[in-house]
Short mmCIF file of C-alpha atoms in Angstrom, two decimals:
data_model
loop_
_atom_site.label_atom_id
_atom_site.label_comp_id
_atom_site.label_asym_id
_atom_site.label_seq_id
_atom_site.Cartn_x
_atom_site.Cartn_y
_atom_site.Cartn_z
CA UNK H 1 15.15 -159.71 -89.02
CA UNK H 2 16.52 -161.14 -85.77
CA UNK H 3 16.75 -158.23 -83.36
CA UNK H 4 18.93 -158.67 -80.29
CA UNK H 5 19.63 -156.62 -77.21
CA UNK H 6 23.23 -155.52 -77.04
CA UNK H 7 23.80 -156.28 -73.39
CA UNK H 8 22.49 -158.15 -70.40
CA UNK H 9 22.17 -154.86 -68.57
CA UNK H 10 19.76 -153.50 -71.14
CA UNK H 11 17.58 -156.57 -70.70
CA UNK H 12 17.57 -156.10 -66.95
CA UNK H 13 16.61 -152.44 -67.21
CA UNK H 14 13.69 -153.31 -69.43
CA UNK H 15 12.49 -156.00 -67.03
CA UNK H 16 10.34 -155.39 -63.98
CA UNK H 17 13.48 -155.57 -61.88
CA UNK H 18 14.77 -152.49 -63.65
CA UNK H 19 12.06 -150.13 -62.45
CA UNK H 20 14.33 -148.77 -59.77
CA UNK H 21 12.32 -145.69 -58.83
CA UNK H 22 9.16 -147.72 -58.36
CA UNK H 23 11.02 -150.37 -56.36
CA UNK H 24 12.49 -147.76 -54.04
CA UNK H 25 9.19 -145.95 -53.63
CA UNK H 26 7.58 -149.20 -52.57
CA UNK H 27 10.17 -149.68 -49.85
CA UNK H 28 11.69 -152.83 -51.30
CA UNK H 29 15.33 -153.46 -50.44
CA UNK H 30 17.61 -152.22 -53.20
CA UNK H 31 19.44 -154.84 -55.23
CA UNK H 32 23.17 -154.08 -55.41
CA UNK H 33 25.23 -155.84 -58.07
CA UNK H 34 28.49 -156.80 -56.33
CA UNK H 35 30.69 -159.79 -57.22
CA UNK H 36 30.69 -162.32 -54.38
CA UNK H 37 34.47 -162.51 -54.59
CA UNK H 38 35.13 -158.79 -54.01
CA UNK H 39 38.12 -158.33 -51.72
CA UNK H 40 38.54 -155.85 -48.84
CA UNK H 41 36.58 -153.02 -50.38
CA UNK H 42 33.57 -150.88 -49.54
CA UNK H 43 31.25 -147.99 -50.36
CA UNK H 44 28.78 -145.64 -48.67
CA UNK H 45 25.41 -147.37 -48.59
CA UNK H 46 23.32 -144.80 -46.65
CA UNK H 47 22.70 -142.18 -47.83
CA UNK H 48 23.42 -143.90 -51.12
CA UNK H 49 26.61 -142.72 -52.77
CA UNK H 50 26.80 -141.98 -56.48
CA UNK H 51 28.41 -145.34 -57.21
CA UNK H 52 25.94 -147.20 -54.96
CA UNK H 53 23.03 -145.82 -57.00
CA UNK H 54 24.83 -146.93 -60.17
CA UNK H 55 24.68 -150.47 -58.79
CA UNK H 56 21.41 -150.63 -56.84
CA UNK H 57 18.41 -151.92 -58.81
CA UNK H 58 20.53 -152.30 -61.95
CA UNK H 59 21.36 -148.58 -62.05
CA UNK H 60 17.76 -147.42 -62.34
CA UNK H 61 18.44 -144.09 -60.60
CA UNK H 62 21.97 -143.47 -61.88
CA UNK H 63 22.04 -144.65 -65.48
CA UNK H 64 24.91 -145.29 -67.89
CA UNK H 65 27.66 -145.68 -65.30
CA UNK H 66 29.64 -148.33 -67.15
CA UNK H 67 31.27 -151.34 -65.51
CA UNK H 68 31.54 -149.63 -62.13
CA UNK H 69 27.93 -150.72 -61.56
CA UNK H 70 29.39 -154.19 -60.93
CA UNK H 71 32.29 -152.89 -58.79
CA UNK H 72 30.87 -150.16 -56.49
CA UNK H 73 33.26 -151.26 -53.75
CA UNK H 74 36.42 -150.68 -55.82
CA UNK H 75 36.94 -146.90 -55.96
CA UNK H 76 40.46 -147.03 -54.53
CA UNK H 77 43.30 -144.52 -54.90
CA UNK H 78 46.31 -143.30 -52.90
CA UNK H 79 45.38 -141.74 -49.57
CA UNK H 80 46.40 -138.32 -48.26
CA UNK H 81 43.40 -136.28 -49.41
CA UNK H 82 43.21 -133.33 -49.86
CA UNK H 83 46.99 -132.94 -50.33
CA UNK H 84 47.21 -136.31 -52.07
CA UNK H 85 44.75 -138.76 -53.58
CA UNK H 86 42.90 -138.43 -56.89
CA UNK H 87 43.55 -135.28 -58.91
CA UNK H 88 41.03 -132.50 -59.55
CA UNK H 89 38.35 -133.56 -62.00
CA UNK H 90 38.79 -137.24 -61.12
CA UNK H 91 37.82 -137.23 -57.46
CA UNK H 92 34.48 -139.02 -57.88
CA UNK H 93 36.04 -141.89 -59.85
CA UNK H 94 39.09 -142.20 -57.57
CA UNK H 95 41.49 -141.21 -60.32
CA UNK H 96 39.59 -142.15 -63.46
CA UNK H 97 38.74 -145.76 -62.66
CA UNK H 98 36.17 -147.62 -64.79
CA UNK H 99 36.43 -145.05 -67.59
CA UNK H 100 35.96 -142.05 -65.31
CA UNK H 101 32.22 -141.92 -65.97
CA UNK H 102 31.58 -141.05 -62.32
CA UNK H 103 33.44 -137.76 -62.90
CA UNK H 104 30.73 -136.46 -65.22
CA UNK H 105 29.42 -133.43 -63.36
CA UNK H 106 26.32 -131.39 -64.18
CA UNK H 107 23.40 -130.16 -62.13
CA UNK H 108 21.14 -132.94 -63.42
CA UNK H 109 23.48 -135.87 -64.22
CA UNK H 110 23.06 -137.76 -60.92
CA UNK H 111 20.16 -138.65 -58.63
CA UNK H 112 20.17 -136.67 -55.37
CA UNK H 113 19.11 -137.82 -51.90
CA UNK H 114 17.30 -135.13 -49.91
CA UNK H 115 18.78 -134.55 -46.45
CA UNK H 116 18.62 -131.81 -43.82
CA UNK H 117 21.61 -130.05 -42.33
CA UNK H 118 22.81 -130.94 -38.85
CA UNK H 119 23.69 -134.38 -37.52
CA UNK H 120 23.46 -137.03 -40.26
CA UNK H 121 24.52 -140.67 -40.17
CA UNK H 122 26.67 -142.19 -42.92
CA UNK H 123 26.84 -145.98 -43.17
CA UNK H 124 29.46 -147.90 -45.13
CA UNK H 125 29.04 -151.38 -46.60
CA UNK H 126 32.18 -153.52 -46.60
CA UNK H 127 32.61 -156.59 -48.74
CA UNK H 128 35.56 -157.40 -46.47
CA UNK H 129 36.99 -154.86 -44.06
CA UNK H 130 40.55 -153.47 -44.03
CA UNK H 131 42.25 -152.34 -40.87
CA UNK H 132 41.46 -148.63 -40.73
CA UNK H 133 43.07 -145.42 -39.50
CA UNK H 134 40.21 -142.98 -40.13
CA UNK H 135 37.31 -141.78 -42.24
CA UNK H 136 37.04 -138.13 -43.28
CA UNK H 137 34.20 -136.19 -44.89
CA UNK H 138 33.98 -133.08 -47.08
CA UNK H 139 31.20 -131.03 -48.70
CA UNK H 140 31.10 -128.58 -51.58
CA UNK H 141 31.32 -124.93 -50.54
CA UNK H 142 28.53 -122.38 -50.78
CA UNK H 143 28.32 -121.08 -54.34
CA UNK H 144 30.11 -124.04 -55.95
CA UNK H 145 29.46 -124.67 -59.64
CA UNK H 146 27.71 -128.04 -60.15
CA UNK H 147 28.32 -127.87 -63.91
CA UNK H 148 32.12 -127.99 -63.69
CA UNK H 149 34.45 -130.86 -62.76
CA UNK H 150 34.76 -131.39 -59.01
CA UNK H 151 37.97 -129.95 -57.52
CA UNK H 152 39.65 -129.75 -54.12
CA UNK H 153 39.11 -125.99 -54.03
CA UNK H 154 35.35 -126.55 -54.04
CA UNK H 155 35.43 -128.89 -51.02
CA UNK H 156 35.73 -128.14 -47.31
CA UNK H 157 36.05 -130.62 -44.40
CA UNK H 158 33.01 -131.34 -42.24
CA UNK H 159 34.19 -134.19 -40.03
CA UNK H 160 36.77 -136.86 -39.22
CA UNK H 161 36.22 -140.20 -37.50
CA UNK H 162 39.51 -141.58 -36.17
CA UNK H 163 39.92 -145.33 -35.74
CA UNK H 164 42.25 -147.64 -33.83
CA UNK H 165 43.60 -149.66 -36.75
CA UNK H 166 41.16 -152.52 -36.30
CA UNK H 167 38.75 -153.72 -38.99
CA UNK H 168 36.51 -151.11 -40.59
CA UNK H 169 33.48 -153.23 -39.74
CA UNK H 170 33.94 -152.26 -36.08
CA UNK H 171 32.66 -148.78 -36.92
CA UNK H 172 30.02 -149.01 -39.65
CA UNK H 173 28.06 -145.80 -39.04
CA UNK H 174 29.39 -142.29 -38.47
CA UNK H 175 27.55 -139.18 -37.30
CA UNK H 176 28.66 -136.12 -39.26
CA UNK H 177 27.38 -132.56 -38.87
CA UNK H 178 26.33 -131.35 -42.30
CA UNK H 179 26.31 -127.54 -42.66
CA UNK H 180 23.00 -125.73 -42.17
CA UNK H 181 24.06 -122.57 -44.03
CA UNK H 182 23.42 -123.79 -47.58
CA UNK H 183 20.61 -125.31 -49.62
CA UNK H 184 20.07 -127.24 -52.83
CA UNK H 185 22.46 -129.52 -54.69
CA UNK H 186 25.75 -130.31 -52.96
CA UNK H 187 28.28 -133.13 -53.13
CA UNK H 188 29.62 -134.84 -50.01
CA UNK H 189 32.92 -136.70 -50.32
CA UNK H 190 33.53 -139.63 -47.96
CA UNK H 191 37.08 -141.02 -47.69
CA UNK H 192 38.05 -144.28 -45.94
CA UNK H 193 41.78 -144.44 -45.10
CA UNK H 194 43.22 -147.95 -44.89
CA UNK H 195 45.78 -148.40 -42.09
CA UNK H 196 48.13 -151.02 -43.55
CA UNK H 197 48.41 -149.85 -47.18
CA UNK H 198 49.04 -146.54 -48.95
CA UNK H 199 45.49 -146.40 -50.26
CA UNK H 200 42.03 -145.11 -49.45
CA UNK H 201 38.52 -145.50 -50.85
CA UNK H 202 36.64 -142.48 -52.23
CA UNK H 203 32.85 -142.08 -52.54
CA UNK H 204 30.85 -138.99 -53.45
CA UNK H 205 27.25 -138.59 -52.33
CA UNK H 206 24.90 -136.31 -54.28
CA UNK H 207 22.44 -134.60 -51.94
CA UNK H 208 19.63 -132.08 -52.12
CA UNK H 209 20.30 -130.14 -48.93
CA UNK H 210 17.29 -128.63 -47.18
CA UNK H 211 17.90 -126.09 -44.41
CA UNK H 212 15.61 -123.58 -42.71
CA UNK H 213 12.89 -124.13 -45.23
CA UNK H 214 9.93 -126.38 -45.84
CA UNK H 215 10.94 -129.60 -47.64
CA UNK H 216 9.87 -129.74 -51.27
CA UNK H 217 6.90 -132.09 -51.47
CA UNK H 218 5.34 -130.61 -54.61
CA UNK H 219 5.55 -132.88 -57.65
CA UNK H 220 6.07 -131.49 -61.16
CA UNK H 221 3.05 -131.02 -63.36
CA UNK H 222 1.87 -133.87 -65.56
CA UNK H 223 3.78 -134.01 -68.87
CA UNK H 224 1.52 -133.19 -71.82
CA UNK H 225 1.64 -133.28 -75.58
CA UNK H 226 3.23 -136.71 -75.87
CA UNK H 227 3.67 -137.41 -79.56
CA UNK H 228 5.39 -139.95 -81.79
CA UNK H 229 7.21 -137.54 -84.08
CA UNK H 230 8.92 -140.22 -86.14
CA UNK H 231 8.14 -143.93 -86.49
CA UNK H 232 10.04 -146.58 -88.43
CA UNK H 233 10.01 -150.37 -88.49
CA UNK H 234 12.45 -150.51 -85.57
CA UNK H 235 12.18 -147.23 -83.66
CA UNK H 236 9.80 -144.62 -82.24
CA UNK H 237 10.90 -141.04 -81.61
CA UNK H 238 8.94 -139.41 -78.79
CA UNK H 239 8.50 -135.72 -77.96
CA UNK H 240 6.47 -133.97 -75.25
CA UNK H 241 5.96 -130.59 -73.61
CA UNK H 242 8.04 -129.68 -70.58
CA UNK H 243 6.51 -129.98 -67.11
CA UNK H 244 6.52 -127.18 -64.54
CA UNK H 245 7.80 -127.42 -60.96
CA UNK H 246 8.02 -125.02 -58.03
CA UNK H 247 11.81 -125.51 -57.91
CA UNK H 248 12.73 -127.22 -61.14
CA UNK H 249 12.32 -130.42 -63.15
CA UNK H 250 15.35 -132.71 -62.94
CA UNK H 251 14.49 -135.36 -65.54
CA UNK H 252 11.81 -137.44 -67.23
CA UNK H 253 11.15 -141.17 -67.05
CA UNK H 254 10.03 -142.87 -70.25
CA UNK H 255 7.78 -145.91 -69.83
CA UNK H 256 6.95 -148.46 -72.50
CA UNK H 257 4.04 -150.77 -71.73
CA UNK H 258 4.26 -149.68 -68.09
CA UNK H 259 7.99 -150.30 -67.60
CA UNK H 260 10.74 -147.67 -67.34
CA UNK H 261 13.05 -147.89 -70.34
CA UNK H 262 15.04 -144.70 -69.94
CA UNK H 263 15.58 -141.38 -68.18
CA UNK H 264 16.41 -138.14 -70.00
CA UNK H 265 16.89 -134.51 -68.92
CA UNK H 266 15.11 -133.13 -71.99
CA UNK H 267 11.80 -133.65 -73.77
CA UNK H 268 12.79 -136.09 -76.51
CA UNK H 269 13.56 -139.81 -76.49
CA UNK H 270 14.11 -142.40 -79.22
CA UNK H 271 13.12 -145.99 -78.45
CA UNK H 272 15.22 -148.29 -80.64
CA UNK H 273 15.48 -151.95 -81.63
CA UNK H 274 11.75 -152.54 -81.65
CA UNK H 275 9.81 -155.19 -83.55
CA UNK H 276 8.28 -154.25 -86.88
CA UNK H 277 4.51 -153.92 -87.26
CA UNK H 278 4.03 -153.91 -83.47
CA UNK H 279 2.01 -151.57 -81.25
CA UNK H 280 3.59 -150.06 -78.13
CA UNK H 281 2.11 -147.88 -75.38
CA UNK H 282 4.16 -145.00 -73.97
CA UNK H 283 3.82 -142.66 -70.98
CA UNK H 284 6.11 -140.04 -69.43
CA UNK H 285 6.73 -138.99 -65.79
CA UNK H 286 8.57 -135.88 -64.58
CA UNK H 287 10.88 -135.89 -61.53
CA UNK H 288 12.25 -132.94 -59.54
CA UNK H 289 15.48 -132.74 -57.53
CA UNK H 290 13.67 -133.73 -54.33
CA UNK H 291 12.51 -136.98 -55.91
CA UNK H 292 8.87 -135.98 -56.33
CA UNK H 293 7.27 -137.74 -59.31
CA UNK H 294 4.47 -136.32 -61.43
CA UNK H 295 1.38 -138.09 -62.66
CA UNK H 296 1.88 -140.13 -65.79
CA UNK H 297 1.19 -138.40 -69.04
CA UNK H 298 -1.73 -139.48 -71.16
CA UNK H 299 -1.01 -142.77 -72.90
CA UNK H 300 0.27 -142.76 -76.44
CA UNK H 301 -0.04 -145.78 -78.69
CA UNK H 302 2.45 -146.03 -81.53
CA UNK H 303 2.77 -148.83 -84.06
CA UNK H 304 5.98 -149.53 -85.87
CA UNK H 305 5.78 -149.79 -89.64
CA UNK H 306 6.08 -152.90 -91.77
CA UNK H 307 9.63 -153.90 -92.20
CA UNK H 308 11.19 -153.26 -95.58
CA UNK H 309 13.93 -155.80 -96.18
CA UNK H 310 17.24 -154.11 -95.52
CA UNK H 311 19.77 -155.32 -98.04
CA UNK H 312 22.22 -152.45 -97.79
CA UNK H 313 25.42 -153.20 -95.89
CA UNK H 314 27.21 -150.57 -93.79
CA UNK H 315 30.17 -148.70 -95.22
CA UNK H 316 33.65 -150.15 -94.85
CA UNK H 317 35.29 -149.32 -91.48
CA UNK H 318 38.15 -146.88 -91.97
CA UNK H 319 41.23 -145.92 -90.03
CA UNK H 320 41.95 -149.21 -88.28
CA UNK H 321 44.94 -148.61 -85.99
CA UNK H 322 46.50 -149.67 -82.71
CA UNK H 323 46.20 -147.44 -79.64
CA UNK H 324 48.97 -149.41 -77.94
CA UNK H 325 50.51 -152.84 -77.44
CA UNK H 326 52.01 -154.90 -74.64
CA UNK H 327 53.67 -158.29 -74.77
CA UNK H 328 50.25 -159.96 -74.69
CA UNK H 329 47.68 -157.37 -75.89
CA UNK H 330 46.80 -155.19 -78.87
CA UNK H 331 44.41 -152.26 -78.38
CA UNK H 332 42.49 -151.67 -81.64
CA UNK H 333 40.43 -148.65 -82.71
CA UNK H 334 38.76 -147.48 -85.94
CA UNK H 335 36.35 -144.88 -87.33
CA UNK H 336 32.59 -145.62 -87.26
CA UNK H 337 30.79 -146.96 -90.33
CA UNK H 338 27.53 -145.58 -91.69
CA UNK H 339 24.33 -147.44 -92.55
CA UNK H 340 20.89 -146.53 -93.91
CA UNK H 341 19.23 -147.99 -90.79
CA UNK H 342 22.00 -148.22 -88.23
CA UNK H 343 25.17 -150.13 -87.41
CA UNK H 344 24.55 -152.80 -84.76
CA UNK H 345 28.09 -154.02 -84.06
CA UNK H 346 31.55 -154.64 -85.48
CA UNK H 347 33.36 -157.94 -86.05
CA UNK H 348 37.12 -158.19 -85.49
CA UNK H 349 39.18 -160.72 -87.46
CA UNK H 350 42.77 -161.86 -86.87
CA UNK H 351 44.83 -163.81 -89.36
CA UNK H 352 45.86 -167.35 -88.52
CA UNK H 353 47.64 -169.67 -90.99
CA UNK H 354 46.79 -167.29 -93.80
CA UNK H 355 43.05 -167.10 -93.00
CA UNK H 356 41.19 -164.25 -91.30
CA UNK H 357 39.24 -165.74 -88.37
CA UNK H 358 36.64 -163.98 -86.24
CA UNK H 359 38.02 -163.33 -82.74
CA UNK H 360 35.32 -161.10 -81.28
CA UNK H 361 32.66 -158.43 -81.67
CA UNK H 362 32.37 -154.87 -80.38
CA UNK H 363 29.39 -152.57 -79.88
CA UNK H 364 31.64 -149.53 -80.34
CA UNK H 365 34.77 -148.71 -82.32
CA UNK H 366 37.40 -150.29 -80.10
CA UNK H 367 38.53 -153.80 -79.19
CA UNK H 368 41.25 -155.26 -76.94
CA UNK H 369 42.84 -158.48 -78.20
CA UNK H 370 44.37 -160.40 -75.29
CA UNK H 371 46.46 -163.47 -74.48
CA UNK H 372 48.81 -162.96 -77.42
CA UNK H 373 52.42 -164.06 -77.81
CA UNK H 374 55.25 -161.63 -77.14
CA UNK H 375 57.29 -160.20 -80.02
CA UNK H 376 54.85 -161.62 -82.57
CA UNK H 377 53.33 -160.01 -85.67
CA UNK H 378 49.53 -160.09 -86.09
CA UNK H 379 47.20 -158.97 -88.90
CA UNK H 380 43.70 -157.59 -88.28
CA UNK H 381 40.64 -156.47 -90.24
CA UNK H 382 37.27 -155.16 -89.04
CA UNK H 383 33.77 -155.26 -90.56
CA UNK H 384 30.52 -153.51 -89.63
CA UNK H 385 27.17 -155.32 -89.26
CA UNK H 386 23.72 -153.68 -89.31
CA UNK H 387 20.50 -154.72 -87.57
CA UNK H 388 19.52 -156.89 -90.53
CA UNK H 389 22.77 -158.80 -90.37
CA UNK H 390 24.30 -157.22 -93.47
CA UNK H 391 28.08 -157.20 -93.14
CA UNK H 392 30.29 -154.56 -94.72
CA UNK H 393 33.43 -155.14 -96.71
CA UNK H 394 36.57 -155.60 -94.66
CA UNK H 395 38.71 -152.71 -93.51
CA UNK H 396 42.27 -152.34 -94.70
CA UNK H 397 44.64 -154.85 -93.09
CA UNK H 398 46.52 -153.67 -90.00
CA UNK H 399 49.88 -155.22 -89.11
CA UNK H 400 50.84 -155.03 -85.42
CA UNK H 401 53.75 -156.55 -83.50
CA UNK H 402 53.49 -157.19 -79.77
CA UNK H 403 56.28 -156.06 -77.47
CA UNK H 404 59.00 -158.31 -76.14
CA UNK H 405 58.04 -160.34 -73.10
CA UNK H 406 59.74 -160.39 -69.70
CA UNK H 407 60.62 -163.93 -68.70
CA UNK H 408 61.96 -162.79 -65.31
CA UNK H 409 58.55 -163.02 -63.62
CA UNK H 410 55.85 -165.66 -63.75
CA UNK H 411 52.37 -164.99 -65.12
CA UNK H 412 49.84 -163.88 -62.49
CA UNK H 413 47.49 -166.63 -61.31
CA UNK H 414 44.14 -165.47 -59.87
CA UNK H 415 43.95 -168.53 -57.59
CA UNK H 416 47.47 -168.54 -56.22
CA UNK H 417 48.72 -167.31 -52.83
CA UNK H 418 51.18 -164.40 -52.91
CA UNK H 419 53.51 -162.78 -50.40
CA UNK H 420 54.27 -159.09 -50.11
CA UNK H 421 57.03 -158.21 -52.57
CA UNK H 422 56.21 -160.96 -55.09
CA UNK H 423 56.32 -159.80 -58.70
CA UNK H 424 54.20 -161.15 -61.57
CA UNK H 425 53.41 -160.34 -65.19
CA UNK H 426 49.83 -159.66 -66.31
CA UNK H 427 48.88 -158.49 -69.81
CA UNK H 428 52.42 -157.30 -70.44
CA UNK H 429 52.76 -155.31 -67.22
CA UNK H 430 54.76 -156.16 -64.11
CA UNK H 431 53.03 -155.91 -60.71
CA UNK H 432 54.35 -156.18 -57.15
CA UNK H 433 52.25 -157.53 -54.26
CA UNK H 434 51.74 -154.98 -51.47
CA UNK H 435 50.46 -157.52 -48.93
CA UNK H 436 50.08 -161.27 -48.38
CA UNK H 437 46.86 -162.79 -49.69
CA UNK H 438 45.25 -165.95 -51.06
CA UNK H 439 43.58 -165.64 -54.47
CA UNK H 440 40.15 -167.11 -55.14
CA UNK H 441 39.88 -166.81 -58.92
CA UNK H 442 38.68 -163.20 -59.22
CA UNK H 443 40.32 -161.73 -62.33
CA UNK H 444 39.88 -158.17 -61.01
CA UNK H 445 42.20 -158.54 -58.02
CA UNK H 446 45.32 -157.75 -60.06
CA UNK H 447 43.86 -154.23 -60.50
CA UNK H 448 43.18 -153.71 -56.78
CA UNK H 449 45.67 -151.16 -55.45
CA UNK H 450 45.30 -152.71 -52.00
CA UNK H 451 46.88 -155.91 -53.39
CA UNK H 452 49.13 -154.97 -56.32
CA UNK H 453 51.03 -151.97 -57.62
CA UNK H 454 52.35 -151.66 -61.19
CA UNK H 455 56.13 -151.31 -61.18
CA UNK H 456 57.19 -151.73 -64.80
CA UNK H 457 55.41 -151.54 -68.14
CA UNK H 458 56.37 -153.82 -70.97
#
């Protein structure tokens, strides 16, 4: 069986570079994954914002953030907060950008930086600085509920830094007085208002606030009872007993052969896509909200079983349908297949000259087909593939027709220069330039609200 990792990110997390907590503890500069071509954007670097920790050291401290880990500088939405801006429940993601994963809100979802009340400095990192009117800061109120979506009603202002309209880089660091009348987990919202557009950038910072008390320096107890409760040819299911802490355990790190492979809030973890008939060594560490790390658990050696040839294909994908079309795209979705071992991925086929040809693969049950012709009929089928490479029978055929195109505007070119007011078509939607700029080939710029605004959907 040829096992493969499903993403480059997973490989990075399993490499030595992915041991974010160890890297930070050693004082090594955090690695932040930002495209070199990012335009006029920024984020709070110190103390590290939620999105910064999604990006630094390959997301070792804030896991499973989605594509925002590559775009921490791009949380942009209309300004005017708190009267305007992103709606309640979507404040952290600036209106639901990058799938809205940043809006997930529980007491233990995100890593917290420990700070004390009083004067604190907040430093922004700009990939290229806009002219700026002000920055303003907010914090969650006493008694807020960390297990509910973040809303305006739970935030109160703590400081404003006015600016003269010059570049944001002229004022990198701000001193803000953080309240001293509350303790524990709080969220600070930092907003950067751009002077020459209608937009602002939004960053939330998760903090463990310590006031009028001794900082928590006590690490959780060593995890015990580590056990391999279920072992197969390709996976090991681990369980262990909960650690104790003077305040509370936040999460557990799972290490395989000395490298962090995952972080979970509970006491179970399944390590998947392993090699058959291979021995692995596991340990567990407990972390509290102050960042204290326990001693490693006793080592557990677990050996995967001999591989039994898997000849059973997954079930046929059902319910193939379109979630929407434009003049150039078709958004496909279907129900998951089942398999005796596990479905690895799905293959999407599109008919051409009477033959179904593979056009792509998906790790989940959705796929966006792009660069299509307007007002054209297309036929699709989907199959499921398991870890052994067994492919299911094809789904039922789906017929979809793209929408009519708009020949009034030219197609957007990522390398072209545009003037404010220019209109272009991109993936079936019409956009209008909000300022003059020269493109450099970055395909994400059409989605930057500081450059383009959608004016008409096709």
